[in-house]
Each structure stands twice: as C-alpha cells, then as structure tokens.
Short mmCIF file of C-alpha atoms and ligand atoms in Angstrom, two decimals:
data_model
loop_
_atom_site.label_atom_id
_atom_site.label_comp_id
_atom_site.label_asym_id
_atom_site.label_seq_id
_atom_site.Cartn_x
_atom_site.Cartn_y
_atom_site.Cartn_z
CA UNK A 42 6.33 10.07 5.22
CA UNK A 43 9.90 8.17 5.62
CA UNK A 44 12.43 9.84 7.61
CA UNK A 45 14.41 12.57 5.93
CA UNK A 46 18.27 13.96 7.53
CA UNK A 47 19.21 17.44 6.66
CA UNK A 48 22.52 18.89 7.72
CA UNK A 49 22.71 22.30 9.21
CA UNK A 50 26.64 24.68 8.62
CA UNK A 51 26.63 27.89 11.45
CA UNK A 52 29.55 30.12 10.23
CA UNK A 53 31.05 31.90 12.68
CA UNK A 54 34.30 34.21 13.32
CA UNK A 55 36.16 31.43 15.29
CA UNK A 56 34.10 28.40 14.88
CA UNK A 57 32.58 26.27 11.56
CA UNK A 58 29.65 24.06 13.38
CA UNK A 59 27.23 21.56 11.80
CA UNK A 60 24.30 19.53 12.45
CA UNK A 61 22.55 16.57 11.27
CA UNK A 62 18.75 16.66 11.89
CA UNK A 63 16.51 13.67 10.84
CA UNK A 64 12.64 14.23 10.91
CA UNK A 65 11.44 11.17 11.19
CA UNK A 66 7.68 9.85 10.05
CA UNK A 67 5.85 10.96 13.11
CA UNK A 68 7.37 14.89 12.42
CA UNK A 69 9.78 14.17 15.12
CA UNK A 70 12.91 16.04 15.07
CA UNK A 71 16.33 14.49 16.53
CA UNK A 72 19.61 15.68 16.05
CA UNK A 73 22.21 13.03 14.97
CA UNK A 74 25.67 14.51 14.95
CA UNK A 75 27.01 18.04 16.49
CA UNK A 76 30.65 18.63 15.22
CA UNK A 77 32.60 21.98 15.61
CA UNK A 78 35.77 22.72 13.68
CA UNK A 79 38.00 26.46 13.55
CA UNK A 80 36.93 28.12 10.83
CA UNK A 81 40.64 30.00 10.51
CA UNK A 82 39.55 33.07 9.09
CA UNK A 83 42.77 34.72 8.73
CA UNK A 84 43.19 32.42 5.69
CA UNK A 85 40.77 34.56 3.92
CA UNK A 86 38.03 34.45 2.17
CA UNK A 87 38.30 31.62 -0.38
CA UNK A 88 39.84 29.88 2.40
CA UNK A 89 36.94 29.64 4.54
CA UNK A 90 34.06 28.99 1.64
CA UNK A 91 36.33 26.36 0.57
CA UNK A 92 36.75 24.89 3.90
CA UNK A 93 32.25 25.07 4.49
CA UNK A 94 32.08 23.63 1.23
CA UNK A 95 34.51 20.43 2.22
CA UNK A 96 32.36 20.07 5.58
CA UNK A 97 29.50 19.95 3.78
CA UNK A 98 30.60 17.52 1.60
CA UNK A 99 31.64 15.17 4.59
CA UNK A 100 28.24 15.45 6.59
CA UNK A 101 26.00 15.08 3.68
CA UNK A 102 27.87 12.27 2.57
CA UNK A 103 28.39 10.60 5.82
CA UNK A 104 24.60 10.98 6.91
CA UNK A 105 22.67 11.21 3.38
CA UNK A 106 21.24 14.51 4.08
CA UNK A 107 18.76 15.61 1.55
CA UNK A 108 19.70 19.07 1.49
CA UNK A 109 22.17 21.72 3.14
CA UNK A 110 21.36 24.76 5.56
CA UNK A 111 24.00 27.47 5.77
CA UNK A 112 23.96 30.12 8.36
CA UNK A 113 26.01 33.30 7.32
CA UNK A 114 26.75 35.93 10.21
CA UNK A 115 25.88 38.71 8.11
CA UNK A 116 24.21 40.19 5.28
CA UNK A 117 23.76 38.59 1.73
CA UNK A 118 22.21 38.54 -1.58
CA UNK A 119 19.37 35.26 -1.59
CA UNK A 120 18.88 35.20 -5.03
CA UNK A 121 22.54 35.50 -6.23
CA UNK A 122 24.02 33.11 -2.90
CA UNK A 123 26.60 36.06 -2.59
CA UNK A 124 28.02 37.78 0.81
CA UNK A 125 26.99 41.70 0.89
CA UNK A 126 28.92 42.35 4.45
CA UNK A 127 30.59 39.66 6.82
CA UNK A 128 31.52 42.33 9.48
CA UNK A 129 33.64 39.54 12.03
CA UNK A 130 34.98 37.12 9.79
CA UNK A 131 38.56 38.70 7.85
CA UNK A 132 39.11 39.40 4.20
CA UNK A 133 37.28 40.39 1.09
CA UNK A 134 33.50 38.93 1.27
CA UNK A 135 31.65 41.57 -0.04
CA UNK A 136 30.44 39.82 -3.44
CA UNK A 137 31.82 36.53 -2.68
CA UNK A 138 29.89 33.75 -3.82
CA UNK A 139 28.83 31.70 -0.73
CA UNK A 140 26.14 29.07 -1.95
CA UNK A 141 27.00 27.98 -5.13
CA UNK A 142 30.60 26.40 -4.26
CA UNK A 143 28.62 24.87 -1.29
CA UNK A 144 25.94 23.28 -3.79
CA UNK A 145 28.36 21.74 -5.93
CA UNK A 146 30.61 20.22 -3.41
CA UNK A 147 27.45 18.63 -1.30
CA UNK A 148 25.55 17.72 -4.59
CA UNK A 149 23.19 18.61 -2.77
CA UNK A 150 20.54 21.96 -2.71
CA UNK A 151 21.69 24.70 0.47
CA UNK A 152 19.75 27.60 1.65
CA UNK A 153 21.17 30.76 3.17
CA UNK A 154 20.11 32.17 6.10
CA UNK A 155 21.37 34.76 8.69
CA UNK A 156 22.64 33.23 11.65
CA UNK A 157 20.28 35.50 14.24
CA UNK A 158 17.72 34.26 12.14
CA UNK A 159 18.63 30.55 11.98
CA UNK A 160 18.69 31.03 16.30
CA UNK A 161 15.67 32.37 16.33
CA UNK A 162 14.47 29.38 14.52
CA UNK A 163 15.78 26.91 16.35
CA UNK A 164 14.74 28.30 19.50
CA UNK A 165 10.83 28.38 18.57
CA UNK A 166 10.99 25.39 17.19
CA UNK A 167 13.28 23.25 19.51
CA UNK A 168 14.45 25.63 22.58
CA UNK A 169 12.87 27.97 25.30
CA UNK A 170 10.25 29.04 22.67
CA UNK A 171 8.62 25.66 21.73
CA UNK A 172 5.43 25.55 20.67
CA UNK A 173 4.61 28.96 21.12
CA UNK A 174 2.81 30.89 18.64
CA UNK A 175 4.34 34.62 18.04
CA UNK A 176 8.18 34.88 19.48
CA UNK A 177 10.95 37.33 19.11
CA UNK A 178 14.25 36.60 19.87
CA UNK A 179 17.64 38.08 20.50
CA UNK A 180 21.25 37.13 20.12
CA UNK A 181 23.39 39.28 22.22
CA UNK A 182 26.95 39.53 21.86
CA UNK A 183 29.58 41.07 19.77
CA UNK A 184 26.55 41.88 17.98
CA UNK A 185 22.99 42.46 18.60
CA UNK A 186 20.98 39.73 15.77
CA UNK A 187 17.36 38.91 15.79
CA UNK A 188 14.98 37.10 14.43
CA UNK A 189 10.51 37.00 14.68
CA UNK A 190 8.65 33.95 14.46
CA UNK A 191 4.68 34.32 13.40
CA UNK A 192 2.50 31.39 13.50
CA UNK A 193 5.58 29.20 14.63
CA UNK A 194 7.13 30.21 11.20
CA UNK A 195 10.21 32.67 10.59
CA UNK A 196 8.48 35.85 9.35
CA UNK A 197 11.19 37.20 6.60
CA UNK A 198 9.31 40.40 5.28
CA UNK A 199 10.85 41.58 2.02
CA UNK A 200 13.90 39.34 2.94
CA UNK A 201 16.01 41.17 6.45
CA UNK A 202 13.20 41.36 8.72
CA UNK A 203 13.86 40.62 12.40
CA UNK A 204 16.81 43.03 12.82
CA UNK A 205 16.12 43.96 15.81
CA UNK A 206 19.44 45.45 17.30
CA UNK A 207 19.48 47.92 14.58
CA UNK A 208 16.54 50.04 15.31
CA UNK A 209 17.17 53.24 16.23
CA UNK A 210 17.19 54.15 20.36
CA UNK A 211 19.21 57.41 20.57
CA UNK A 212 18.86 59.38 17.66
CA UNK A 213 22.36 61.62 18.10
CA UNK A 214 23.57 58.31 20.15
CA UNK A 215 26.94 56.41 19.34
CA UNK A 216 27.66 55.22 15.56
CA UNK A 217 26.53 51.31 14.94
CA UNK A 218 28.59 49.01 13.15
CA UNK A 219 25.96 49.69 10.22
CA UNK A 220 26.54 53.35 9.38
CA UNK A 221 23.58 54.99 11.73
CA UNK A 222 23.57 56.47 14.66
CA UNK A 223 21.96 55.10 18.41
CA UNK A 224 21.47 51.87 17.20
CA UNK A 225 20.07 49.70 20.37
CA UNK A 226 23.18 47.22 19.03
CA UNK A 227 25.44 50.29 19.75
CA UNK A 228 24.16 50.65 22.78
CA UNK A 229 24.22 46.91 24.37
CA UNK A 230 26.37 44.56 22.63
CA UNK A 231 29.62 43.44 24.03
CA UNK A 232 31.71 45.79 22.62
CA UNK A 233 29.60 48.72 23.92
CA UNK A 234 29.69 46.97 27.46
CA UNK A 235 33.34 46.85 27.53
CA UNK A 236 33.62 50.41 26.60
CA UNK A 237 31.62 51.59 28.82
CA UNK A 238 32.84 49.63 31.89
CA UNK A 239 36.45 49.64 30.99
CA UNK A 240 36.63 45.67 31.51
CA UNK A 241 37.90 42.92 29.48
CA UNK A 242 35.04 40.50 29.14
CA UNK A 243 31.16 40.75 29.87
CA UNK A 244 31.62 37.91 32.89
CA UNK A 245 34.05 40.32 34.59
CA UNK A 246 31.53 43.20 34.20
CA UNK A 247 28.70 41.52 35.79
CA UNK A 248 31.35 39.81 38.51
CA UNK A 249 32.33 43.22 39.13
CA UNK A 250 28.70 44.29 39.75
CA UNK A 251 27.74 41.55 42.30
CA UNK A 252 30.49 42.39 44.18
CA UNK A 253 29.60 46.25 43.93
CA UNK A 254 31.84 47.62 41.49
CA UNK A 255 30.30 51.27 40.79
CA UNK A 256 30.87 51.33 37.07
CA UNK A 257 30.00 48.04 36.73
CA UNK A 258 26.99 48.75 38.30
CA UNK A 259 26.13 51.37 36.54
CA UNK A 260 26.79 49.61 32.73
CA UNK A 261 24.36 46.81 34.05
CA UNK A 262 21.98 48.62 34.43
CA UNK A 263 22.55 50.67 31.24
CA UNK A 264 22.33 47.12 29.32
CA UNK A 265 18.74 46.44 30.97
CA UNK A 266 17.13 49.62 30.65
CA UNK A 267 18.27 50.07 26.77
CA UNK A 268 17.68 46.19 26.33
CA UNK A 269 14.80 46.77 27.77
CA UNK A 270 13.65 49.51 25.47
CA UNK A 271 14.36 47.85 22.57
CA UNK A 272 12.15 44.85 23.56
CA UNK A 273 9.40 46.24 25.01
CA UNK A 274 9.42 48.34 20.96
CA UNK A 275 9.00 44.28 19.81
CA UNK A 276 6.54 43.64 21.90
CA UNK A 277 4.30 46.77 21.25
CA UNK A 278 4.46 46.25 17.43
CA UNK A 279 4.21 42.15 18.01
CA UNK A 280 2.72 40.75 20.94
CA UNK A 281 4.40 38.47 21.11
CA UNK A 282 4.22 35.16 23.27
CA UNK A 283 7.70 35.22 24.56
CA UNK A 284 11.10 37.58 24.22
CA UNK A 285 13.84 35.18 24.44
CA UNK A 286 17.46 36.28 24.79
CA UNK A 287 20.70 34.49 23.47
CA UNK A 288 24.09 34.89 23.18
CA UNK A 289 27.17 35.67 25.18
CA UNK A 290 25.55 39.19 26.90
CA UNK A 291 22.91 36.96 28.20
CA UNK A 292 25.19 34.31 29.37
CA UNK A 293 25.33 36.67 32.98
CA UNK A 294 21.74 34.40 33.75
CA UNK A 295 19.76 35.79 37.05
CA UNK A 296 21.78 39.35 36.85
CA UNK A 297 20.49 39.90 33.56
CA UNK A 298 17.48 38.19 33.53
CA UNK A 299 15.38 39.38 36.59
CA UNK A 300 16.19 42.68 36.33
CA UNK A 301 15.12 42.90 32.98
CA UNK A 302 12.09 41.08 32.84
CA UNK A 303 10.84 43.93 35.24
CA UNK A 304 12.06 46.82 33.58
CA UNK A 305 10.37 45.50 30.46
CA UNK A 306 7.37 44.78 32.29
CA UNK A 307 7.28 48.30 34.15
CA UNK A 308 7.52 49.52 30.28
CA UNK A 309 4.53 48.23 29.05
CA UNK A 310 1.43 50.32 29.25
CA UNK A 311 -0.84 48.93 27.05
CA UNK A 312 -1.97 44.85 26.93
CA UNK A 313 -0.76 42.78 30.09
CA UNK A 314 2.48 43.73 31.30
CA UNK A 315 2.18 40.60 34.12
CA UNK A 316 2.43 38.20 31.09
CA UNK A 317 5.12 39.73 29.12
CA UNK A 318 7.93 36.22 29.66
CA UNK A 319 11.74 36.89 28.80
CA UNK A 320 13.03 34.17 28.31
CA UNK A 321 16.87 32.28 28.02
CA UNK A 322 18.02 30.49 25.13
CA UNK A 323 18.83 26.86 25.94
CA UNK A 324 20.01 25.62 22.58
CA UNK A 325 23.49 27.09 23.25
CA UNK A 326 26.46 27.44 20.60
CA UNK A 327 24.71 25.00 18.28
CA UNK A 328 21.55 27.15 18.15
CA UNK A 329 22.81 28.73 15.11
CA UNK A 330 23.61 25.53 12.58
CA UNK A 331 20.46 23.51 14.11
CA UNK A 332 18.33 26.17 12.81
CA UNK A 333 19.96 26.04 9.37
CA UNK A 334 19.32 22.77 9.32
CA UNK A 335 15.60 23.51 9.83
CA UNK A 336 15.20 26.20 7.72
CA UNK A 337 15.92 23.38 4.72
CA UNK A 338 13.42 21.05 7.00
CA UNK A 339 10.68 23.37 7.53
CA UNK A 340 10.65 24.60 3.57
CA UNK A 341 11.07 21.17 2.63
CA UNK A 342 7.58 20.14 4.49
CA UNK A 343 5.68 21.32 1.30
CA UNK A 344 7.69 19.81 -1.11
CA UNK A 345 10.96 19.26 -2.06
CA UNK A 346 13.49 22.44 -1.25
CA UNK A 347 13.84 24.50 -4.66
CA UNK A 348 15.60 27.52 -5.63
CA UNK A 349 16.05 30.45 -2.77
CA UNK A 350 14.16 33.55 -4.22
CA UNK A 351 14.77 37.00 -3.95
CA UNK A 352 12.99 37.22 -0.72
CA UNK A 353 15.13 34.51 1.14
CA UNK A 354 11.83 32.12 0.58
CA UNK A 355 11.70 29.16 -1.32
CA UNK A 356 9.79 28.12 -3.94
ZN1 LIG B 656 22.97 49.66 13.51
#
C-alpha cells in the first residue's frame, strides 16, 4: 500500500477550514497542512459553495489528494449532494446543491458528512477516543451535534443517526431549533445558557460561577444535570467505552467536567457506573475538517471511494 493524501473542508458559520491527511503504507495517519479562511456568509449562498469549491480546488491540487471530504453543519440529502437546512450559515440553502460544484472544481470524488459527525470521527480515530471500541461524542455549542462510533467505525443508521442533542428531555420543555419541544439541545447549548443566565458568553457564565455568582451558579448546574441526562440515555442504549464532549460549552474544562462526570455516574443504575469516562475533545477547531478528511480515508480502505448512497455510505 503506497501512501495516499486526502483533503478534509469543515464548513462553518464564520470559518472555511481544511486538512490534508496522508495515510501512509504502515496505516499511519499524519496531517500535512491545517489552513483556515472566513467563509463570509453574508455573501450568500452561491457565494460560499463557490468559495469551498475554489479551496478545494487549491488543496487537492497543491497536495494531490485522492479525494475530497466535506463537512456541512447541517442537514442534507446524500444521494442528491443537496443542503436540506443550514440553520447558522445566511441565505437560501435549502435545496442548494453542495457536492456536485465541489466535484467538478477538485476533479476529484467528495463525500458529505455532518460536521458533529465528522468530530466524532476524528476524535475516535485520532483524539481523546483513540482506539477505543464503542464511543459517543458531543459537540456543544451554539448547537448540540453528535455523533456514535461502533467497532471504531461511524455507525450512520438509515443515514442521521448520532443526533444526540435532539432527543427529547422535557416533553412540554422549551421549543428546539428543530420544531419539537424539550430538546436536550434546547436545554444546554449556548444559546440556552445565555438565556438563562442573562450573560454574554459561556466563559463569563462559568467565571461568574467560580466567583459565586447565584444565577450563574444555578445555570451550571442546570447544564450538568440535563447534560448529564442526556448522556447517561447514550450510555444506557450504548455502552459505550467513553462519552467525550466538544465544543465551545465544554471549553469551561474542570467546572464542567468533574461535576459532570459524577452526576452521570450517580445516574447510572445498571452496568458499572465507576467506569463510565467523560471525556474532553483534544482535536480542537480542526476536529471537524480532519474528520472529513477521514471519512473519504476510512471508506477508501476497501477500495477506491465511489458514489455516496442514499444512506450517507459508500459503495
Ligand atoms: Zn431539537
């Protein structure tokens, strides 16, 4: 087996990154080449697909990648390549085409994948969940993403599985971004932080905390018992090895962490509570396009990447 690069695009509301990964003839993964550049999304739609498309021109011609990964925060259509709902990003995506301009630009084959799902990824297979068998991870920020690795591969179901921050928590609770009700997203994310603590940012909120601050106190520790909840559902219907936690919510480190590695574990009942391990991410902002990058890689191991089916899979 000769070396083979692969680049890796991570859309995101602000930022455009991408990756080069080379596996090399031992199965050894190294990253070549991080780049970040603004995605200006108030330029629209066409804008933007236009502007992915021209980076991944550049990288795959720079480095020779073999084939593109393209991580899309939101919801889309594998078989057709096109956006369904691009909730942070401006302008008119629904039905936009997002892989086909991308494939003809690169010359090259890309596969789409959510971005929770191309952190979860990277994280089992490069980050705080290397090497271990069954993981479930979480991307905490603006929004609440997830993804659920199974035998060290990214279990996809009938094509969305792994959203974790849209099961349902409080059945009459506060209306999600998605259209239901008590969502554990609209319960923890940033934007449900900041409401509820009346603060501008999520560093203030836990700042505010340390140093006593009542509400802030008392959103904390909202965040970790509903967090909590909503993990400790994962881990009764998966087992699995690790929980691991990204994202700018779990940016707060020990005030997060600690606490909520015990209220999960005081939540468990049945198995071993004393082994349940929550875990932080340590790929950071680049989690996102290094897992798109493997998400070509890892279908590519069988043979050479073909065409995305209807299930996100490739045949
Ligand atoms: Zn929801």
């Amino acid at each position: 087996m000769t070396a083979v690069r692969y680049a890796g695009l991570d859309l995101g509301g602000t930022n455009i990154k991408t990756v080069v990964v080379e596996r090399d003839a031992d199965g050894e993964i190294r990253v070549l080449s991080r780049r970040s550049h603004l995605t200006h999304g108030h330029e629209g739609a066409d804008a933007v697909v236009d502007r992915v498309a021209a980076l991944a021109r550049a990288v795959t011609g720079e480095y020779g990648a073999a084939a593109v990964g393209l991580g899309i925060p939101g919801w889309f259509d594998p078989a057709s390549g096109c956006a369904r709902l691009i909730p942070n990003i401006p302008g008119e995506w629904s039905g936009k085409q997002l892989r086909r301009p991308v494939e003809t630009a690169a010359g090259r084959p890309v596969v789409l994948i959510n971005d929770a799902r191309a952190f979860a990824l990277a994280e089992s297979r490069l980050g705080a969940a290397r090497g271990l068998n069954t993981v479930v991870c979480v991307t905490l920020g603006t929004g609440m993403g997830g993804g659920v690795v199974i035998g060290g591969r990214l279990h996809m179901g009938t094509g969305d599985a792994g959203e974790i921050g849209h099961q349902t928590l409080q059945v009459d609770g506060p209306l999600c971004g998605c259209g239901n009700r008590g969502c554990a997203e609209a319960l923890v994310s940033s934007a449900a932080v900041l409401r509820m603590s009346g603060r501008s940012s999520v560093e203030e909120v836990y700042e505010a905390a340390r140093a006593g601050d009542e509400r802030a106190v008392r959103t904390v520790d909202h965040v970790i018992r509903w967090l909590a909840v909503a993990l400790v559902n994962a881990y009764t219907l998966l087992a699995p090895d690790a929980l691991v936690i990204g994202g700018g919510v779990a940016a707060a480190g020990d005030a997060l962490f600690g606490p909520l590695e015990r209220e999960v574990r005081g939540r468990i009942t049945l198995g071993r509570p004393e082994d349940v391990r929550v875990l932080p991410a340590v790929l950071g902002t680049y989690a996102g396009a290094l897992g798109a990058a493997l998400a070509v890689l890892e279908r590519d191991e069988n043979g050479p990447v073909g065409k995305q089916g209807e299930n996100g899979r490739i045949s």
